[in-house]
CSV table of C-alpha atoms in Angstrom, one decimal:
chain,number,residue,atom,x,y,z
A,973,MET,CA,-0.2,0.0,0.2
A,974,GLN,CA,1.2,3.6,-1.1
A,975,LYS,CA,-0.5,6.6,-0.6
A,976,ILE,CA,-0.4,8.8,-3.7
A,977,GLU,CA,-2.8,11.8,-2.9
A,978,SER,CA,-4.0,13.4,-0.1
A,979,HIS,CA,-6.4,16.1,0.3
A,980,ALA,CA,-8.5,18.0,3.3
A,981,CYS,CA,-11.9,17.5,2.0
A,982,PHE,CA,-15.6,18.5,4.0
A,983,GLY,CA,-13.6,18.0,7.3
A,984,GLY,CA,-12.5,14.6,6.1
A,985,ARG,CA,-9.4,13.2,3.8
A,986,GLN,CA,-9.8,12.5,-0.2
A,987,GLU,CA,-6.9,9.8,-0.8
A,988,VAL,CA,-5.7,7.7,-3.8
A,989,TRP,CA,-3.6,4.7,-2.9
A,990,SER,CA,-1.7,2.3,-4.9
A,991,HIS,CA,-1.4,-1.7,-4.2
A,992,THR,CA,-0.2,-5.1,-6.2
A,993,ALA,CA,-3.3,-6.8,-6.9
A,994,THR,CA,-2.9,-10.3,-6.6
A,995,THR,CA,-6.2,-11.1,-8.6
A,996,LEU,CA,-5.5,-8.9,-11.2
A,997,GLY,CA,-1.3,-9.2,-11.5
A,998,CYS,CA,-0.6,-5.9,-11.9
A,999,PRO,CA,-0.7,-2.4,-9.7
A,1000,MET,CA,-3.7,-1.0,-9.1
A,1001,ARG,CA,-5.4,2.2,-7.8
A,1002,PHE,CA,-8.5,3.4,-5.5
A,1003,GLY,CA,-9.6,6.2,-4.1
A,1004,VAL,CA,-10.5,6.8,-0.5
A,1005,TYR,CA,-12.9,9.1,1.1
A,1006,LEU,CA,-12.7,9.4,5.0
A,1007,PRO,CA,-15.2,11.4,6.3
A,1008,PRO,CA,-14.4,13.4,9.9
A,1009,GLN,CA,-16.4,10.8,11.5
A,1010,ALA,CA,-14.0,8.3,10.5
A,1011,GLU,CA,-11.3,9.9,12.7
A,1012,ARG,CA,-13.4,8.8,16.0
A,1013,GLU,CA,-15.4,5.9,14.8
A,1014,ASP,CA,-15.6,3.0,12.3
A,1015,CYS,CA,-17.8,4.1,9.5
A,1016,PRO,CA,-19.6,1.7,6.7
A,1017,VAL,CA,-18.2,1.9,3.5
A,1018,LEU,CA,-20.0,2.9,-0.4
A,1019,TYR,CA,-18.1,1.3,-3.2
A,1020,TRP,CA,-18.5,3.1,-6.2
A,1021,LEU,CA,-17.8,1.5,-10.2
A,1022,SER,CA,-16.9,3.8,-12.8
A,1023,GLY,CA,-17.8,3.3,-16.6
A,1024,LEU,CA,-15.9,2.8,-19.6
A,1025,THR,CA,-12.4,4.8,-20.2
A,1026,CYS,CA,-12.7,6.0,-16.4
A,1027,THR,CA,-10.1,5.3,-13.6
A,1028,GLU,CA,-10.6,6.1,-9.8
A,1029,GLN,CA,-10.1,9.9,-10.2
A,1030,ASN,CA,-13.3,10.6,-12.4
A,1031,PHE,CA,-16.0,9.9,-9.4
A,1032,ILE,CA,-13.5,11.7,-6.9
A,1033,THR,CA,-12.9,15.0,-9.0
A,1034,LYS,CA,-16.3,15.1,-10.8
A,1035,ALA,CA,-19.4,13.4,-8.9
A,1036,GLY,CA,-19.3,16.2,-5.6
A,1037,ALA,CA,-19.6,13.2,-3.5
A,1038,GLN,CA,-17.4,14.0,-0.6
A,1039,GLN,CA,-19.8,16.7,0.7
A,1040,TYR,CA,-22.8,14.4,0.8
A,1041,ALA,CA,-20.5,11.6,2.4
A,1042,ALA,CA,-18.8,13.9,5.4
A,1043,GLU,CA,-22.7,14.9,6.1
A,1044,HIS,CA,-23.9,10.8,6.7
A,1045,GLY,CA,-20.6,9.6,7.8
A,1046,LEU,CA,-19.6,7.2,5.1
A,1047,ILE,CA,-16.2,6.2,3.4
A,1048,LEU,CA,-16.2,6.2,0.1
A,1049,VAL,CA,-14.0,3.7,-2.1
A,1050,ALA,CA,-13.9,4.6,-5.6
A,1051,ALA,CA,-12.3,2.0,-7.8
A,1052,ASP,CA,-10.3,1.6,-10.9
A,1053,THR,CA,-12.1,0.2,-13.9
A,1054,SER,CA,-9.9,-2.2,-15.2
A,1055,PRO,CA,-6.4,-3.9,-14.8
A,1056,ARG,CA,-3.6,-1.6,-16.1
A,1057,GLY,CA,0.0,-1.5,-17.2
A,1058,GLU,CA,2.6,-3.0,-19.1
A,1059,GLY,CA,1.9,-6.9,-19.8
A,1060,VAL,CA,-1.4,-6.2,-19.6
A,1061,PRO,CA,-3.8,-7.2,-22.4
A,1062,ASP,CA,-5.6,-4.7,-24.1
A,1063,ALA,CA,-7.6,-3.9,-27.7
A,1064,GLU,CA,-8.2,-1.2,-29.8
A,1065,GLY,CA,-11.3,1.3,-29.1
A,1066,TYR,CA,-12.3,2.3,-25.5
A,1067,ASP,CA,-14.9,-0.5,-24.9
A,1068,LEU,CA,-12.6,-3.7,-24.7
A,1069,GLY,CA,-9.3,-3.8,-22.9
A,1070,GLN,CA,-7.8,-1.6,-20.3
A,1071,GLY,CA,-10.2,0.8,-19.2
A,1072,ALA,CA,-13.1,-1.7,-20.2
A,1073,GLY,CA,-13.0,-4.8,-17.7
A,1074,PHE,CA,-16.9,-5.1,-17.4
A,1075,TYR,CA,-16.7,-6.1,-13.6
A,1076,LEU,CA,-16.7,-9.8,-14.8
A,1077,ASN,CA,-14.0,-12.8,-14.6
A,1078,ALA,CA,-12.9,-13.3,-18.0
A,1079,THR,CA,-12.3,-16.9,-19.1
A,1080,ARG,CA,-10.9,-16.6,-22.6
A,1081,PRO,CA,-7.2,-17.5,-22.2
A,1082,LYS,CA,-5.7,-13.8,-23.6
A,1083,TRP,CA,-8.0,-12.1,-20.7
A,1084,ALA,CA,-8.3,-14.8,-18.2
A,1085,ALA,CA,-5.2,-13.9,-15.9
A,1086,ASN,CA,-5.9,-10.6,-15.4
A,1087,PHE,CA,-9.0,-9.6,-16.4
A,1088,ARG,CA,-10.7,-10.5,-12.9
A,1089,MET,CA,-12.7,-7.3,-11.8
A,1090,TYR,CA,-15.2,-9.1,-9.9
A,1091,ASP,CA,-13.1,-11.0,-7.6
A,1092,TYR,CA,-10.8,-7.8,-7.3
A,1093,VAL,CA,-13.9,-5.7,-6.2
A,1094,VAL,CA,-15.9,-8.3,-4.0
A,1095,ASP,CA,-13.4,-10.0,-2.0
A,1096,GLU,CA,-9.3,-8.4,-2.5
A,1097,LEU,CA,-10.5,-4.7,-2.3
A,1098,PRO,CA,-12.8,-4.5,0.4
A,1099,ALA,CA,-10.3,-7.2,2.3
A,1100,LEU,CA,-7.8,-4.2,2.0
A,1101,VAL,CA,-9.9,-1.5,2.4
A,1102,ASP,CA,-11.2,-3.3,5.7
A,1103,ALA,CA,-7.3,-4.0,7.1
A,1104,HIS,CA,-6.7,-0.5,6.4
A,1105,PHE,CA,-9.4,1.9,7.3
A,1106,PRO,CA,-11.8,2.3,10.2
A,1107,THR,CA,-14.7,0.0,8.1
A,1108,THR,CA,-17.5,-1.2,10.0
A,1109,SER,CA,-18.8,-4.2,8.0
A,1110,ALA,CA,-22.0,-2.4,6.5
A,1111,ARG,CA,-21.3,-2.5,2.9
A,1112,ALA,CA,-23.5,-0.7,-0.1
A,1113,ILE,CA,-22.5,-0.5,-3.9
A,1114,SER,CA,-23.2,1.9,-6.5
A,1115,GLY,CA,-21.6,3.0,-10.0
A,1116,HIS,CA,-22.4,4.5,-13.7
A,1117,SER,CA,-22.6,3.2,-16.8
A,1118,MET,CA,-20.5,0.0,-17.0
A,1119,GLY,CA,-20.2,0.7,-13.3
A,1120,GLY,CA,-23.5,0.4,-13.3
A,1121,HIS,CA,-24.0,-2.8,-14.6
A,1122,GLY,CA,-21.2,-3.8,-12.4
A,1123,ALA,CA,-22.9,-2.8,-9.1
A,1124,LEU,CA,-26.5,-4.1,-9.9
A,1125,MET,CA,-24.6,-7.5,-11.0
A,1126,ILE,CA,-22.3,-7.7,-8.2
A,1127,ALA,CA,-25.6,-7.1,-5.6
A,1128,LEU,CA,-27.8,-9.6,-7.3
A,1129,LYS,CA,-25.2,-12.2,-7.4
A,1130,ASN,CA,-23.9,-11.8,-3.4
A,1131,PRO,CA,-27.1,-11.5,-1.4
A,1132,GLY,CA,-26.3,-10.4,2.5
A,1133,ARG,CA,-23.0,-8.9,1.8
A,1134,TYR,CA,-24.6,-5.3,0.4
A,1135,ARG,CA,-27.2,-3.3,2.3
A,1136,SER,CA,-28.0,-1.2,-0.8
A,1137,VAL,CA,-27.6,-0.7,-4.4
A,1138,SER,CA,-27.9,1.8,-6.5
A,1139,ALA,CA,-26.7,3.0,-10.5
A,1140,PHE,CA,-26.8,5.9,-12.8
A,1141,SER,CA,-27.6,5.1,-16.4
A,1142,PRO,CA,-26.2,1.2,-16.1
A,1143,ILE,CA,-25.6,-1.0,-19.1
A,1144,ALA,CA,-28.8,-3.0,-17.6
A,1145,ALA,CA,-28.8,-6.0,-19.9
A,1146,PRO,CA,-25.4,-6.0,-21.4
A,1147,SER,CA,-26.0,-9.3,-23.3
A,1148,HIS,CA,-28.5,-6.9,-25.6
A,1149,SER,CA,-26.4,-4.0,-25.8
A,1150,PRO,CA,-23.3,-3.8,-28.3
A,1151,TRP,CA,-20.7,-2.7,-25.5
A,1152,GLY,CA,-21.7,-6.0,-23.7
A,1153,GLU,CA,-21.9,-8.1,-26.5
A,1154,LYS,CA,-18.1,-7.0,-27.8
A,1155,ALA,CA,-16.9,-7.3,-24.0
A,1156,PHE,CA,-18.7,-10.5,-23.4
A,1157,THR,CA,-17.5,-12.3,-26.4
A,1158,ALA,CA,-14.0,-11.4,-26.0
A,1159,TYR,CA,-13.9,-12.1,-22.4
A,1160,LEU,CA,-16.3,-14.9,-22.0
A,1161,GLY,CA,-16.5,-16.4,-25.4
A,1162,GLU,CA,-19.5,-17.1,-28.0
A,1163,ASP,CA,-21.7,-18.9,-25.5
A,1164,ARG,CA,-24.6,-16.5,-24.5
A,1165,GLU,CA,-25.7,-19.1,-21.7
A,1166,ALA,CA,-22.9,-18.3,-19.9
A,1167,TRP,CA,-23.3,-14.4,-20.4
A,1168,LYS,CA,-26.4,-15.0,-18.3
A,1169,ALA,CA,-24.3,-15.2,-14.9
A,1170,TRP,CA,-22.8,-11.3,-15.5
A,1171,ASP,CA,-26.1,-9.7,-16.8
A,1172,ALA,CA,-28.3,-8.3,-14.3
A,1173,THR,CA,-31.6,-8.4,-16.3
A,1174,ALA,CA,-30.6,-12.2,-16.5
A,1175,LEU,CA,-30.1,-12.7,-12.9
A,1176,VAL,CA,-32.9,-10.6,-11.3
A,1177,GLY,CA,-35.4,-13.7,-11.7
A,1178,GLY,CA,-33.2,-16.1,-9.9
A,1179,ALA,CA,-32.3,-13.3,-6.9
A,1180,ARG,CA,-31.7,-15.1,-3.5
A,1181,GLU,CA,-32.3,-11.4,-2.0
A,1182,LYS,CA,-34.9,-9.1,-2.9
A,1183,LEU,CA,-32.5,-5.9,-2.1
A,1184,PRO,CA,-34.3,-2.8,-4.0
A,1185,LEU,CA,-32.6,-1.4,-7.2
A,1186,LEU,CA,-32.4,2.0,-7.3
A,1187,ILE,CA,-31.6,3.6,-10.8
A,1188,ASP,CA,-31.4,7.0,-12.2
A,1189,GLN,CA,-31.3,7.7,-16.2
A,1190,GLY,CA,-31.2,10.6,-17.8
A,1191,GLY,CA,-34.2,11.2,-20.5
A,1192,GLU,CA,-31.8,12.8,-22.8
A,1193,ASP,CA,-28.7,10.1,-22.7
A,1194,GLU,CA,-27.2,9.5,-26.4
A,1195,PHE,CA,-26.7,6.0,-25.1
A,1196,LEU,CA,-30.3,5.1,-23.6
A,1197,LEU,CA,-31.7,3.1,-26.7
A,1198,PRO,CA,-29.1,1.6,-28.3
A,1199,GLN,CA,-26.9,0.6,-25.2
A,1200,LEU,CA,-28.5,0.6,-22.0
A,1201,LYS,CA,-32.0,-0.5,-22.2
A,1202,PRO,CA,-33.5,-0.1,-18.7
A,1203,GLU,CA,-36.6,-1.1,-20.0
A,1204,LEU,CA,-35.5,-4.7,-20.3
A,1205,LEU,CA,-35.0,-4.7,-16.7
A,1206,ARG,CA,-37.6,-3.5,-15.8
A,1207,VAL,CA,-39.9,-6.0,-17.4
A,1208,ALA,CA,-37.5,-8.4,-15.6
A,1209,CYS,CA,-38.3,-7.1,-12.2
A,1210,GLU,CA,-41.6,-6.9,-12.7
A,1211,VAL,CA,-42.2,-10.7,-13.7
A,1212,ALA,CA,-39.5,-11.4,-10.2
A,1213,LYS,CA,-41.6,-8.9,-8.5
A,1214,HIS,CA,-38.3,-7.5,-7.9
A,1215,PRO,CA,-38.2,-4.1,-6.3
A,1216,LEU,CA,-37.3,-1.5,-8.6
A,1217,GLU,CA,-37.2,2.3,-8.4
A,1218,LEU,CA,-36.2,3.2,-11.9
A,1219,ARG,CA,-36.6,7.3,-12.2
A,1220,ILE,CA,-36.2,9.0,-15.9
A,1221,ARG,CA,-34.8,12.7,-15.0
A,1222,PRO,CA,-35.7,14.3,-18.4
A,1223,GLY,CA,-33.5,16.9,-20.3
A,1224,TYR,CA,-30.0,15.0,-18.4
A,1225,ASP,CA,-27.5,13.4,-20.2
A,1226,HIS,CA,-24.6,10.7,-19.1
A,1227,SER,CA,-22.2,13.1,-17.8
A,1228,TYR,CA,-21.2,13.8,-14.8
A,1229,TYR,CA,-23.0,16.8,-14.9
A,1230,PHE,CA,-26.1,14.0,-14.5
A,1231,ILE,CA,-24.2,12.3,-11.7
A,1232,ALA,CA,-23.5,15.1,-9.3
A,1233,SER,CA,-27.1,16.6,-9.6
A,1234,TYR,CA,-28.2,13.4,-8.0
A,1235,ILE,CA,-25.2,11.7,-6.0
A,1236,GLY,CA,-26.4,13.6,-2.8
A,1237,GLU,CA,-29.9,11.6,-3.6
A,1238,HIS,CA,-28.2,8.1,-3.7
A,1239,ILE,CA,-25.7,8.5,-0.8
A,1240,ALA,CA,-28.6,9.8,1.6
A,1241,HIS,CA,-30.7,6.4,-0.1
A,1242,HIS,CA,-27.8,4.5,1.0
A,1243,ALA,CA,-26.5,5.9,4.6
A,1244,ARG,CA,-30.3,5.0,5.6
A,1245,ALA,CA,-29.6,1.7,4.7
A,1246,LEU,CA,-25.9,1.2,6.2
A,1247,HIS,CA,-26.9,3.4,9.4
A,1248,GLY,CA,-30.7,1.7,9.9
């Protein structure tokens, strides 16, 4: 563990740390916001997963989340979006390879050794955070776009691990999205049945915990119809009687301007569950 950034922020500290990730076989960075309450007591943790092309920096510099985390006494952990560095496989374009891990465990030979973001987010990173920071056992998870897909999928696959889940503009049905189809084919192969284990819309019918899903989606998002397809998730939730609050926000797009506008509501949602 090496601290590479530390900034005073809303009475707490915004830090960035580097470490060698054993599940990914490369150095990784993550952001940690420690609210002022963390100086005197253990605090619950909200994990944030970012979207395509992002690093930990996008969320910690653009979302404006720290003021709300300070208000509610939450630690924020912002993961990177994929393994990175020399020797890590990559591909042309922004939607595959480094910066586009899709929060799954790859099985195809080219990618399998490094692209195990699911294991990293679910197991390795929380163990590291709990060992080095004043955390309670209460966790929540959220994310944007590809990270929204990751947050929903991870919560559905791990009943009891998270007290709440939310997403902004998630790739809600990646098996039916050009982004998802490209990534799943590369990382998992051609068998579409194998894809269902990593697709929130496919998972919701068999979920063993009815953890409510909170989603905010911009009505003017250019990716809404071709890539994100939240209506497919809505239908799946209706069939499974799984609680879903899907809020379409008129006029908003896919950017961090949208996230910053509603991140306070999401953090309050998670705080109620984490402190409840």
